[in-house]
Backbone as a printed PyTorch tensor [residue, N CA C, xyz], in Angstrom:
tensor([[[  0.8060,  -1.2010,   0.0000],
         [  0.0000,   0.0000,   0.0000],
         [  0.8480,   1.2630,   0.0000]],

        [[  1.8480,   1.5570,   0.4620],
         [  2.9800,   2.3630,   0.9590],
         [  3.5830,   2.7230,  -0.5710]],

        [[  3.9160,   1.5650,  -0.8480],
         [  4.7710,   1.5600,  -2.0390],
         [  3.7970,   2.4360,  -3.5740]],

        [[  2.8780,   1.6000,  -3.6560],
         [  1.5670,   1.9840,  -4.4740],
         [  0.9540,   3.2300,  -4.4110]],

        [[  0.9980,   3.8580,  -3.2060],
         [  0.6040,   5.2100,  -2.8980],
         [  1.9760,   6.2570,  -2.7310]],

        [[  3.0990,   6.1600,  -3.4580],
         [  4.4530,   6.3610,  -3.2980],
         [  4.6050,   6.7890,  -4.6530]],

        [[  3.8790,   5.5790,  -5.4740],
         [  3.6190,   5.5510,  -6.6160],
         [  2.9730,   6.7280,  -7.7410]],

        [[  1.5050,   6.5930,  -7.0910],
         [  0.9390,   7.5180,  -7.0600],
         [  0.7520,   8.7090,  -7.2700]],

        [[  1.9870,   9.1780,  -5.6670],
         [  2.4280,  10.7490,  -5.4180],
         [  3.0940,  11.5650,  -6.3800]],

        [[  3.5960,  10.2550,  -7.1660],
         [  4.6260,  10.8660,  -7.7970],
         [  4.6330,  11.2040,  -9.1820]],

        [[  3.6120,  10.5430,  -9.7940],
         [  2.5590,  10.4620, -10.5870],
         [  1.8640,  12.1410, -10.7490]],

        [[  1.3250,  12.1130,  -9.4800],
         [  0.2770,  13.9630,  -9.6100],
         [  1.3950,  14.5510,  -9.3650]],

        [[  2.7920,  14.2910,  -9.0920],
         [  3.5450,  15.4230,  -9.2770],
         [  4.1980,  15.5930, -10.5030]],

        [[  3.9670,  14.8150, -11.3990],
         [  4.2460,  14.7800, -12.6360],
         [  3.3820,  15.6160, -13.2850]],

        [[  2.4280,  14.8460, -13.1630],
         [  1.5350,  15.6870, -13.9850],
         [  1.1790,  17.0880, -13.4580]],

        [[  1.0060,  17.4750, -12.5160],
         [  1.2780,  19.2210, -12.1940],
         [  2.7470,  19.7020, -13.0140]],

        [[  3.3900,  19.3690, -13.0310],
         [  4.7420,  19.8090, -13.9530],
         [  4.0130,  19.8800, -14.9160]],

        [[  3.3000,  18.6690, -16.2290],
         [  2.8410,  18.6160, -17.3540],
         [  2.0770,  19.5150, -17.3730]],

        [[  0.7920,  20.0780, -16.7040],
         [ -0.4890,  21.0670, -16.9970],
         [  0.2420,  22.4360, -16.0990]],

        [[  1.6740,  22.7830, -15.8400],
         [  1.5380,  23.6080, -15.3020],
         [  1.1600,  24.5210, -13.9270]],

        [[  1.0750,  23.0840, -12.9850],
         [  0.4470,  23.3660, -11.5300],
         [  1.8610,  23.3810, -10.9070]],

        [[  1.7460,  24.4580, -10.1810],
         [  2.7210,  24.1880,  -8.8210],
         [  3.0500,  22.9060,  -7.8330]],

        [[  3.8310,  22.2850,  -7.7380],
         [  3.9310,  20.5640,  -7.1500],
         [  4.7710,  21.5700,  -5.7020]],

        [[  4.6540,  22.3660,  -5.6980],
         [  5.9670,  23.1080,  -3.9450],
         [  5.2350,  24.5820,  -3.9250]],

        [[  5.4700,  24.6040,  -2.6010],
         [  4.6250,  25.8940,  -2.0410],
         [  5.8190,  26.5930,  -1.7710]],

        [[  6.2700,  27.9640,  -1.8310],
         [  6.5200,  28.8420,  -1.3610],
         [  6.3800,  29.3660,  -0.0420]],

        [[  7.4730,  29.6310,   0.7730],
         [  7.0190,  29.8430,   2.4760],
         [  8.1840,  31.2740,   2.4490]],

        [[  7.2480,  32.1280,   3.7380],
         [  7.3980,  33.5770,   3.7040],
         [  9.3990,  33.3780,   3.3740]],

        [[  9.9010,  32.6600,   3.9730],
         [ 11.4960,  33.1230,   4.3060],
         [ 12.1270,  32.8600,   2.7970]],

        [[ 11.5810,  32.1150,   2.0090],
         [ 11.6590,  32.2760,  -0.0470],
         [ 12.2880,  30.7010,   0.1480]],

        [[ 11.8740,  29.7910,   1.0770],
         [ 12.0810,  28.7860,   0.8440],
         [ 10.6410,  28.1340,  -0.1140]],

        [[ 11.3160,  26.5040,  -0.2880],
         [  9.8660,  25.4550,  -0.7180],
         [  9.6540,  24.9160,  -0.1300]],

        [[  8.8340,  24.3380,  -0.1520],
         [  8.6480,  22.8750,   0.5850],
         [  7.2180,  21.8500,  -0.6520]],

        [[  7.2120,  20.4740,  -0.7600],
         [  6.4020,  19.8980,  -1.4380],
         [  5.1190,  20.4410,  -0.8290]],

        [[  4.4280,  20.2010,  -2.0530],
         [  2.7690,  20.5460,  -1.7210],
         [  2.3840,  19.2480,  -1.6590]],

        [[  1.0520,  19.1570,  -0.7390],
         [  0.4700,  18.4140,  -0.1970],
         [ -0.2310,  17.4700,  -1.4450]],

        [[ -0.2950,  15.6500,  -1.5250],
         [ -0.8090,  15.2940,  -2.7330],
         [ -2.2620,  15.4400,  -2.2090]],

        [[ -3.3490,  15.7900,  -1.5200],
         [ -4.5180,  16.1850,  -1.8440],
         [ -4.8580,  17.1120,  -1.8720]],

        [[ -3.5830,  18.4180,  -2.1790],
         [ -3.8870,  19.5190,  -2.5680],
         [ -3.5460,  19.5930,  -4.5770]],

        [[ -2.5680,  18.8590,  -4.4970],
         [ -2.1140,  18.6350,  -5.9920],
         [ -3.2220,  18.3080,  -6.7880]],

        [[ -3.9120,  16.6910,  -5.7480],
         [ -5.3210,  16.2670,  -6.2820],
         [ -6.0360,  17.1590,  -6.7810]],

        [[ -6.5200,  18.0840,  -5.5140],
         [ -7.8970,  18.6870,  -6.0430],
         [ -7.9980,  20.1220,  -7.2010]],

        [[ -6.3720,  20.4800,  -7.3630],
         [ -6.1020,  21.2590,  -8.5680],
         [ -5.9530,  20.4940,  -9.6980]],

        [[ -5.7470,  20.0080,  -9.7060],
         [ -5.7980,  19.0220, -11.0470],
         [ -6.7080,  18.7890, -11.3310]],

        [[ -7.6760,  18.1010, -10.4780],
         [ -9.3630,  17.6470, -11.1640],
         [ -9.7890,  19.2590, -11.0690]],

        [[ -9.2960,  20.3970, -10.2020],
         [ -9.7020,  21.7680, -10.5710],
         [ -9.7300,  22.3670, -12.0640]],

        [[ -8.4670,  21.8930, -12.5280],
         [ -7.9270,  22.1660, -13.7610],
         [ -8.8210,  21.0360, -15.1160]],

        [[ -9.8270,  20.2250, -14.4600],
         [-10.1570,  19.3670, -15.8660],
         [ -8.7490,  18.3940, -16.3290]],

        [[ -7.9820,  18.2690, -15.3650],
         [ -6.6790,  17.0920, -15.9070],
         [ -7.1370,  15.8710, -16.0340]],

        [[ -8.1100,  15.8190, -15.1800],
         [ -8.9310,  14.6720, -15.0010],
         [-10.2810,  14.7880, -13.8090]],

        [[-11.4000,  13.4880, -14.3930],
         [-12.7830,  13.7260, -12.9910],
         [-12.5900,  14.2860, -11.6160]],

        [[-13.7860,  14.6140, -11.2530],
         [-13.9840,  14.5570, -10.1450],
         [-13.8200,  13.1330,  -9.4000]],

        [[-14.7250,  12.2720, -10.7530],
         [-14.5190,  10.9550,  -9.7180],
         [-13.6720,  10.0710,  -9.8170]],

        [[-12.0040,  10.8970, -10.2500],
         [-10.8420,   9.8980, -10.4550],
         [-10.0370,  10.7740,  -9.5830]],

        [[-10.3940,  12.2610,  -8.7830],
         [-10.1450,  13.1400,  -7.9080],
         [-10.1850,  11.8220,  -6.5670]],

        [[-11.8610,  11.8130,  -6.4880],
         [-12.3800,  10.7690,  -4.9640],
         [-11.5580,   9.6620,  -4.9320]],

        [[-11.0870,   8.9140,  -6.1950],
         [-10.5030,   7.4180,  -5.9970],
         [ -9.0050,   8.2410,  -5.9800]],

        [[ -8.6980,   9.1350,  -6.1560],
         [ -7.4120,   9.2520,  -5.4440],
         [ -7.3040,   9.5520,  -4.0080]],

        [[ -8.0460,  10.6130,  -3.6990],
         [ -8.5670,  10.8690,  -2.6400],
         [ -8.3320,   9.8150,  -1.4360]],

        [[ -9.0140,   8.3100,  -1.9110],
         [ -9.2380,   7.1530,  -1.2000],
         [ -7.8850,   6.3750,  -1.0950]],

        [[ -7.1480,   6.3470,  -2.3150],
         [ -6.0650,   5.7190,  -2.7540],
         [ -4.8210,   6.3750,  -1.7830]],

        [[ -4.6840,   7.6730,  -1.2500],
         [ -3.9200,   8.3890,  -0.2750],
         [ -4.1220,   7.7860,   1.2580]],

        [[ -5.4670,   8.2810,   1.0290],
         [ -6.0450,   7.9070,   2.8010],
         [ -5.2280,   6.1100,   2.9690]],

        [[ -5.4600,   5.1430,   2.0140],
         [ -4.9370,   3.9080,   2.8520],
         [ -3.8320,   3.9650,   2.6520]],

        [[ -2.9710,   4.3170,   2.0380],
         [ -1.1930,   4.5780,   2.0480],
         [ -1.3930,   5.3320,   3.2050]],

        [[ -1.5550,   6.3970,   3.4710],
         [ -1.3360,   7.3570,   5.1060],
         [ -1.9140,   6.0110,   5.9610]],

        [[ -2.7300,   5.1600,   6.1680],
         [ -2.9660,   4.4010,   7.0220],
         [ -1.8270,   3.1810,   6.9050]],

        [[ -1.7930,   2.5110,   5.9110],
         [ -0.4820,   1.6120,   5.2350],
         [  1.0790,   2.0610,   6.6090]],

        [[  0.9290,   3.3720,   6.1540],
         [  2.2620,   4.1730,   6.2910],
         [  2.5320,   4.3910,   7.9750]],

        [[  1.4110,   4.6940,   8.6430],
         [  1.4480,   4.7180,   9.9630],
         [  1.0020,   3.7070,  10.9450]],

        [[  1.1070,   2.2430,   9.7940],
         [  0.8810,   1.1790,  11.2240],
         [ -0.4840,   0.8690,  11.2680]],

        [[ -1.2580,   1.5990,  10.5360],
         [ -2.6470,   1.5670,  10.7240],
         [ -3.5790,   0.4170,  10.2020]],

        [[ -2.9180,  -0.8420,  10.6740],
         [ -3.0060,  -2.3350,   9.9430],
         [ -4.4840,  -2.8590,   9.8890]],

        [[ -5.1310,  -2.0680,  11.0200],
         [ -6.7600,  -2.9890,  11.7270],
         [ -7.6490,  -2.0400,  11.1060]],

        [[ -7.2930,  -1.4120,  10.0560],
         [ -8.3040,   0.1600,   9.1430],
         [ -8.2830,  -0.2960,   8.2750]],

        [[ -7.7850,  -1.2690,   6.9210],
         [ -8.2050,  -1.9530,   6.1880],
         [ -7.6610,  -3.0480,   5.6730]],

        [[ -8.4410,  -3.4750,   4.5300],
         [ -7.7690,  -5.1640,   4.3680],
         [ -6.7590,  -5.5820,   3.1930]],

        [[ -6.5820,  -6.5320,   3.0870],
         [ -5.7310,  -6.3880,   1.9890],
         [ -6.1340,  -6.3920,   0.8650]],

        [[ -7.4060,  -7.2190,   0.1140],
         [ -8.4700,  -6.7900,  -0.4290],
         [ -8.3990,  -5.2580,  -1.3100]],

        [[ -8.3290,  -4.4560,  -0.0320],
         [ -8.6160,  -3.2910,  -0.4330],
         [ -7.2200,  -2.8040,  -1.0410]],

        [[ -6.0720,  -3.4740,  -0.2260],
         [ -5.2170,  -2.7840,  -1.0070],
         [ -4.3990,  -3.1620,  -2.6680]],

        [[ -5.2610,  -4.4830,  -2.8170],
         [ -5.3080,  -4.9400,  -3.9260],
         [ -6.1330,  -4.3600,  -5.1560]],

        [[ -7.2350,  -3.6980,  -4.7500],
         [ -8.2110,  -3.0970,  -5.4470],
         [ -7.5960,  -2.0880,  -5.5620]],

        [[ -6.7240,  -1.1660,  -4.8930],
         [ -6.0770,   0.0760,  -4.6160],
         [ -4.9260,  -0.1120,  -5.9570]],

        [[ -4.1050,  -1.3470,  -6.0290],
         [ -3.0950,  -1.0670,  -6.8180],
         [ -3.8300,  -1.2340,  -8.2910]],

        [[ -4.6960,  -1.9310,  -8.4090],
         [ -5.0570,  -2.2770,  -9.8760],
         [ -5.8730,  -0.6520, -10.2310]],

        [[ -7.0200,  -0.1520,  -9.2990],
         [ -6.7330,   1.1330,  -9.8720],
         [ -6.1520,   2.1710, -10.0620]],

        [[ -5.1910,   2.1980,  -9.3040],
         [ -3.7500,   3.1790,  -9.2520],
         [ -3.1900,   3.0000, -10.8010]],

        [[ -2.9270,   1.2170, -10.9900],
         [ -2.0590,   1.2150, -12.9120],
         [ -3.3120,   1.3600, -13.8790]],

        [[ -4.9220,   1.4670, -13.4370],
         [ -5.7780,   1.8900, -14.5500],
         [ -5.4250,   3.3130, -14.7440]],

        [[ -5.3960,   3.7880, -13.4100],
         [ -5.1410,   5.3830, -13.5870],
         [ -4.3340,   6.4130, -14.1920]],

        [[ -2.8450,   5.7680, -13.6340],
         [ -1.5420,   5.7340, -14.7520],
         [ -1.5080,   5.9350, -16.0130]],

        [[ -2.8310,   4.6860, -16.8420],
         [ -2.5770,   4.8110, -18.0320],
         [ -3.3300,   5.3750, -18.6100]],

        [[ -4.4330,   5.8710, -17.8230],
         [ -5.4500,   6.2200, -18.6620],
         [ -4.8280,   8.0710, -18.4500]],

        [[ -4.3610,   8.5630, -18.0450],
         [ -4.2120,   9.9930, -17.1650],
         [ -2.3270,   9.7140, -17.4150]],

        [[ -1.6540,   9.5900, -18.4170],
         [ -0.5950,   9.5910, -18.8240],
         [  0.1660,  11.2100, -18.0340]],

        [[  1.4260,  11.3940, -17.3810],
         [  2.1350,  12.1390, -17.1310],
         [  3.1250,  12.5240, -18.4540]]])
């Protein structure tokens, strides 16, 4: 799940490069720092890069990597994180970086 949602991240930070979105925020002292991937998310489906409802299945696809990622083993199954990777590589290809 970790790995797959790693995957992912790196993916909408691609594609914000491709359409032109900011992937790093600006902070007062003129440093960066990465922008958040469900902020990347929701500019992108802002931008028409892709649905709203390929926005939500990313949306979902984050939340169990952040759970994956912190141990959070008894929040879902594996099931799910099987369903998670097969639409993660539909997504990939259909939503090319």
């Amino acid at each position: 799940g970790v790995i797959a949602g790693s995957a992912l991240e790196s993916h909408i930070r691609l594609l914000c490069t491709k359409f032109g979105i900011a992937a790093d925020v600006f902070r007062p002292d003129g440093s960066t720092a990465p922008k958040k991937a469900d902020t990347m998310n929701a500019e992108l489906a802002g931008a028409s890069v892709y649905s709203k409802l390929d926005q939500k299945g990313v949306t979902a696809w984050l939340d169990l990597r952040n759970k994956a990622a912190h141990g959070k083993y008894g929040e879902y199954q594996m099931e799910q994180v099987n369903l998670m990777i097969a639409g993660i590589r539909n997504f990939l290809s259909r939503v090319p970086a």
